[in-house]
PDB file of C-alpha atoms in Angstrom:
ATOM      1  CA  MET R   1      18.882  -4.555   8.133  1.00 93.00           C
ATOM      2  CA  ILE R   2      19.526  -7.803   6.267  1.00 96.00           C
ATOM      3  CA  TYR R   3      18.095  -8.321   2.947  1.00 97.00           C
ATOM      4  CA  ARG R   4      18.064 -11.842   1.708  1.00 97.00           C
ATOM      5  CA  ALA R   5      16.256 -14.230  -0.470  1.00 96.00           C
ATOM      6  CA  TYR R   6      12.877 -15.784   0.851  1.00 97.00           C
ATOM      7  CA  THR R   7      12.814 -19.225   2.272  1.00 96.00           C
ATOM      8  CA  SER R   8       9.736 -21.501   2.934  1.00 95.00           C
ATOM      9  CA  LYS R   9      10.330 -20.989   6.724  1.00 96.00           C
ATOM     10  CA  ASP R  10       9.357 -17.376   6.260  1.00 97.00           C
ATOM     11  CA  LEU R  11       5.833 -18.094   5.041  1.00 97.00           C
ATOM     12  CA  ALA R  12       3.960 -17.645   8.345  1.00 96.00           C
ATOM     13  CA  ALA R  13       5.631 -14.422   9.581  1.00 97.00           C
ATOM     14  CA  ILE R  14       5.194 -13.133   5.677  1.00 97.00           C
ATOM     15  CA  VAL R  15       1.415 -13.768   5.916  1.00 97.00           C
ATOM     16  CA  ARG R  16       1.138 -12.323   9.175  1.00 96.00           C
ATOM     17  CA  LEU R  17       2.860  -9.007   8.167  1.00 96.00           C
ATOM     18  CA  PHE R  18       0.719  -8.650   5.244  1.00 96.00           C
ATOM     19  CA  GLN R  19      -2.316  -9.141   6.929  1.00 96.00           C
ATOM     20  CA  ASP R  20      -1.165  -6.914  10.185  1.00 95.00           C
ATOM     21  CA  THR R  21       0.025  -4.078   7.432  1.00 95.00           C
ATOM     22  CA  VAL R  22      -3.121  -3.846   5.422  1.00 96.00           C
ATOM     23  CA  HIS R  23      -5.416  -3.274   8.654  1.00 96.00           C
ATOM     24  CA  THR R  24      -3.148  -0.794   9.967  1.00 95.00           C
ATOM     25  CA  VAL R  25      -1.081   1.306   7.476  1.00 95.00           C
ATOM     26  CA  CYS R  26      -3.968   0.918   4.594  1.00 94.00           C
ATOM     27  CA  ALA R  27      -6.899   1.745   7.264  1.00 95.00           C
ATOM     28  CA  ARG R  28      -6.768   5.420   6.525  1.00 93.00           C
ATOM     29  CA  ASP R  29      -7.561   4.832   2.793  1.00 95.00           C
ATOM     30  CA  TYR R  30      -9.942   1.775   2.869  1.00 95.00           C
ATOM     31  CA  THR R  31     -12.813   0.745   4.937  1.00 95.00           C
ATOM     32  CA  SER R  32     -13.115  -2.182   7.345  1.00 95.00           C
ATOM     33  CA  LYS R  33     -14.895  -4.308   4.575  1.00 96.00           C
ATOM     34  CA  GLN R  34     -12.433  -3.600   2.097  1.00 96.00           C
ATOM     35  CA  LEU R  35      -9.430  -4.542   4.605  1.00 95.00           C
ATOM     36  CA  ASP R  36     -10.880  -7.965   5.371  1.00 95.00           C
ATOM     37  CA  ALA R  37     -11.545  -8.792   1.785  1.00 95.00           C
ATOM     38  CA  TRP R  38      -7.776  -7.706   0.884  1.00 95.00           C
ATOM     39  CA  ALA R  39      -6.232  -9.393   3.928  1.00 95.00           C
ATOM     40  CA  PRO R  40      -8.343 -11.842   5.231  1.00 92.00           C
ATOM     41  CA  LYS R  41      -7.889 -13.891   8.470  1.00 90.00           C
ATOM     42  CA  GLU R  42      -7.659 -17.098   6.366  1.00 90.00           C
ATOM     43  CA  LEU R  43      -5.255 -17.257   2.962  1.00 90.00           C
ATOM     44  CA  ASP R  44      -4.568 -19.673   0.676  1.00 92.00           C
ATOM     45  CA  MET R  45      -1.228 -20.678   2.094  1.00 95.00           C
ATOM     46  CA  LYS R  46      -0.098 -23.260  -0.327  1.00 96.00           C
ATOM     47  CA  LYS R  47      -0.667 -20.310  -3.157  1.00 95.00           C
ATOM     48  CA  TRP R  48       1.333 -17.974  -1.329  1.00 96.00           C
ATOM     49  CA  GLN R  49       4.074 -20.296  -1.041  1.00 97.00           C
ATOM     50  CA  ALA R  50       4.081 -21.218  -4.569  1.00 97.00           C
ATOM     51  CA  THR R  51       4.266 -17.842  -5.611  1.00 96.00           C
ATOM     52  CA  LEU R  52       6.593 -16.589  -3.177  1.00 97.00           C
ATOM     53  CA  LEU R  53       8.950 -19.321  -4.237  1.00 97.00           C
ATOM     54  CA  ALA R  54       8.223 -18.767  -8.052  1.00 96.00           C
ATOM     55  CA  HIS R  55       8.845 -15.149  -7.970  1.00 96.00           C
ATOM     56  CA  HIS R  56      12.144 -13.343  -6.853  1.00 96.00           C
ATOM     57  CA  THR R  57      11.374 -12.642  -3.243  1.00 97.00           C
ATOM     58  CA  ILE R  58      13.229 -10.302  -0.843  1.00 98.00           C
ATOM     59  CA  VAL R  59      13.076 -10.185   2.620  1.00 98.00           C
ATOM     60  CA  ALA R  60      14.096  -7.497   5.020  1.00 98.00           C
ATOM     61  CA  GLU R  61      14.972  -9.149   8.541  1.00 97.00           C
ATOM     62  CA  GLU R  62      16.273  -6.986  11.579  1.00 94.00           C
ATOM     63  CA  ASP R  63      17.110  -8.933  14.797  1.00 93.00           C
ATOM     64  CA  GLY R  64      15.066 -12.054  13.496  1.00 92.00           C
ATOM     65  CA  VAL R  65      12.141  -9.926  12.865  1.00 94.00           C
ATOM     66  CA  ILE R  66      10.668 -10.169   9.073  1.00 97.00           C
ATOM     67  CA  ALA R  67      10.100  -6.089   9.009  1.00 97.00           C
ATOM     68  CA  GLY R  68       9.163  -6.242   4.938  1.00 97.00           C
ATOM     69  CA  PHE R  69       9.010  -8.164   1.622  1.00 98.00           C
ATOM     70  CA  GLY R  70       8.397  -7.821  -1.632  1.00 97.00           C
ATOM     71  CA  ASP R  71       8.223 -10.087  -4.832  1.00 97.00           C
ATOM     72  CA  MET R  72       8.523  -9.745  -8.556  1.00 96.00           C
ATOM     73  CA  ASP R  73       8.119 -12.222 -11.262  1.00 95.00           C
ATOM     74  CA  ASP R  74      10.122 -12.772 -14.267  1.00 90.00           C
ATOM     75  CA  THR R  75       8.366 -10.098 -16.536  1.00 90.00           C
ATOM     76  CA  GLY R  76       9.003  -7.345 -14.211  1.00 92.00           C
ATOM     77  CA  TYR R  77       5.383  -7.154 -12.516  1.00 95.00           C
ATOM     78  CA  LEU R  78       5.780  -6.353  -8.446  1.00 96.00           C
ATOM     79  CA  ASP R  79       3.191  -8.476  -6.908  1.00 96.00           C
ATOM     80  CA  ARG R  80       3.729  -7.526  -3.356  1.00 97.00           C
ATOM     81  CA  LEU R  81       5.720  -5.105  -1.241  1.00 97.00           C
ATOM     82  CA  TYR R  82       4.748  -4.696   2.551  1.00 97.00           C
ATOM     83  CA  VAL R  83       6.615  -3.248   5.443  1.00 97.00           C
ATOM     84  CA  HIS R  84       5.683  -4.026   9.009  1.00 95.00           C
ATOM     85  CA  LYS R  85       3.609  -1.212  10.627  1.00 92.00           C
ATOM     86  CA  ASP R  86       6.551  -0.723  13.272  1.00 92.00           C
ATOM     87  CA  PHE R  87       9.166  -0.036  10.471  1.00 94.00           C
ATOM     88  CA  GLN R  88       7.636   2.244   8.386  1.00 93.00           C
ATOM     89  CA  ARG R  89       9.826   5.378   6.589  1.00 91.00           C
ATOM     90  CA  GLN R  90      12.864   3.836   7.358  1.00 93.00           C
ATOM     91  CA  GLY R  91      13.776   3.329   3.757  1.00 95.00           C
ATOM     92  CA  ILE R  92      12.725  -0.448   3.753  1.00 97.00           C
ATOM     93  CA  ALA R  93      10.356  -0.723   0.752  1.00 97.00           C
ATOM     94  CA  THR R  94      12.760   1.322  -1.315  1.00 96.00           C
ATOM     95  CA  ALA R  95      15.821  -0.879  -0.561  1.00 97.00           C
ATOM     96  CA  ILE R  96      13.336  -3.861  -1.273  1.00 97.00           C
ATOM     97  CA  CYS R  97      12.594  -2.359  -4.672  1.00 95.00           C
ATOM     98  CA  ASP R  98      15.815  -1.486  -5.543  1.00 93.00           C
ATOM     99  CA  ARG R  99      16.770  -4.953  -5.237  1.00 94.00           C
ATOM    100  CA  LEU R 100      13.930  -6.440  -7.123  1.00 94.00           C
ATOM    101  CA  GLU R 101      14.473  -3.960  -9.877  1.00 90.00           C
ATOM    102  CA  ALA R 102      18.251  -4.714  -9.843  1.00 88.00           C
ATOM    103  CA  ALA R 103      17.530  -8.625 -10.266  1.00 85.00           C
ATOM    104  CA  LEU R 104      15.368  -8.006 -13.530  1.00 80.00           C
ATOM    105  CA  SER R 105      17.819  -5.291 -15.082  1.00 66.00           C
ATOM    106  CA  PRO R 106      20.994  -7.045 -16.219  1.00 60.00           C
ATOM    107  CA  GLU R 107      19.957  -6.935 -20.129  1.00 60.00           C
ATOM    108  CA  PRO R 108      21.191  -3.710 -22.031  1.00 63.00           C
ATOM    109  CA  SER R 109      17.426  -3.427 -23.651  1.00 68.00           C
ATOM    110  CA  PRO R 110      14.820  -1.409 -21.628  1.00 75.00           C
ATOM    111  CA  VAL R 111      12.805  -3.037 -18.669  1.00 80.00           C
ATOM    112  CA  GLN R 112       9.155  -2.339 -18.100  1.00 87.00           C
ATOM    113  CA  PHE R 113       8.235  -2.608 -14.236  1.00 94.00           C
ATOM    114  CA  THR R 114       4.329  -2.965 -13.318  1.00 95.00           C
ATOM    115  CA  THR R 115       2.338  -2.780 -10.463  1.00 97.00           C
ATOM    116  CA  HIS R 116      -1.068  -2.772  -9.207  1.00 97.00           C
ATOM    117  CA  ALA R 117      -0.596  -0.035  -6.393  1.00 97.00           C
ATOM    118  CA  SER R 118      -2.941   0.726  -3.564  1.00 97.00           C
ATOM    119  CA  ILE R 119      -4.079   4.288  -2.685  1.00 96.00           C
ATOM    120  CA  THR R 120      -1.806   4.001   0.372  1.00 96.00           C
ATOM    121  CA  ALA R 121       1.290   2.836  -1.875  1.00 96.00           C
ATOM    122  CA  LYS R 122       0.470   4.966  -4.881  1.00 97.00           C
ATOM    123  CA  PRO R 123       2.650   8.071  -3.831  1.00 96.00           C
ATOM    124  CA  PHE R 124       5.899   5.790  -2.808  1.00 97.00           C
ATOM    125  CA  PHE R 125       5.576   4.217  -6.614  1.00 96.00           C
ATOM    126  CA  GLU R 126       5.156   7.859  -8.117  1.00 97.00           C
ATOM    127  CA  LYS R 127       8.438   8.882  -6.034  1.00 96.00           C
ATOM    128  CA  ARG R 128      10.231   5.952  -7.775  1.00 94.00           C
ATOM    129  CA  GLY R 129       9.120   7.072 -11.269  1.00 93.00           C
ATOM    130  CA  TYR R 130       6.301   4.727 -11.915  1.00 95.00           C
ATOM    131  CA  ARG R 131       3.568   6.237 -13.834  1.00 96.00           C
ATOM    132  CA  ILE R 132      -0.403   5.466 -13.680  1.00 96.00           C
ATOM    133  CA  VAL R 133      -1.553   3.619 -16.107  1.00 96.00           C
ATOM    134  CA  LYS R 134      -5.125   3.417 -14.998  1.00 96.00           C
ATOM    135  CA  GLU R 135      -7.190   3.643 -12.064  1.00 96.00           C
ATOM    136  CA  GLN R 136      -9.281   0.438 -11.673  1.00 94.00           C
ATOM    137  CA  THR R 137     -11.703  -1.073  -9.237  1.00 91.00           C
ATOM    138  CA  VAL R 138     -10.920  -4.741  -8.604  1.00 91.00           C
ATOM    139  CA  GLU R 139     -13.120  -7.332  -6.355  1.00 89.00           C
ATOM    140  CA  ARG R 140     -11.953  -9.378  -3.728  1.00 91.00           C
ATOM    141  CA  ARG R 141     -14.286 -11.542  -2.162  1.00 89.00           C
ATOM    142  CA  GLY R 142     -17.121  -9.897  -3.608  1.00 91.00           C
ATOM    143  CA  ILE R 143     -16.087  -6.508  -2.137  1.00 94.00           C
ATOM    144  CA  ARG R 144     -14.571  -3.567  -4.517  1.00 95.00           C
ATOM    145  CA  LEU R 145     -11.668  -1.851  -4.052  1.00 94.00           C
ATOM    146  CA  THR R 146      -9.669   0.702  -6.169  1.00 95.00           C
ATOM    147  CA  ASN R 147      -6.204   0.408  -6.883  1.00 95.00           C
ATOM    148  CA  TYR R 148      -3.939   1.865  -9.796  1.00 97.00           C
ATOM    149  CA  VAL R 149      -1.911  -0.053 -12.593  1.00 97.00           C
ATOM    150  CA  MET R 150       1.501   1.918 -12.818  1.00 97.00           C
ATOM    151  CA  GLU R 151       4.350   1.380 -14.688  1.00 96.00           C
ATOM    152  CA  LYS R 152       7.891   2.309 -15.059  1.00 94.00           C
ATOM    153  CA  THR R 153      10.616   1.929 -17.914  1.00 87.00           C
ATOM    154  CA  CYS R 154      14.197   1.250 -16.865  1.00 80.00           C
ATOM    155  CA  ARG R 155      16.983   1.593 -19.210  1.00 65.00           C
ATOM    156  CA  LYS R 156      20.245   0.033 -18.056  1.00 55.00           C
ATOM    157  CA  ALA R 157      23.015   2.687 -17.667  1.00 49.00           C
ATOM    158  CA  GLU R 158      26.070   2.279 -20.140  1.00 43.00           C
TER     159      GLU R 158
END
């Protein structure tokens, strides 16, 4: 597995991976209407491109196929973390998170990481030491979905 920085050429594959992953991996935790609202067929590609380029974005690639991606902004907010349905449970999400958190952790002071985790992703983040700040209901395209505001404080090892 190769872990590398995102490039503009990755956009179409990343969006497809996002849509496919939400509609398959998250299907046990959300209704089809919720999945359609979360990951619709049509997305604002310019907005996605802008945020993926502005954030620290890591892509996992195997034999030319994008297996996963994640992005974090400069404040420590982990915006997206998705692994292709055919690459689940291979440590890819962990490796991407490790790289994203390490990129923001060079400072000697504690770093606060936050994310809004889906029902599906909550156990993954709990295993990484994130704690639930609150359960919340968000609205996407008029449909309500449950997710969790989660955070983790990391201190640089001396």
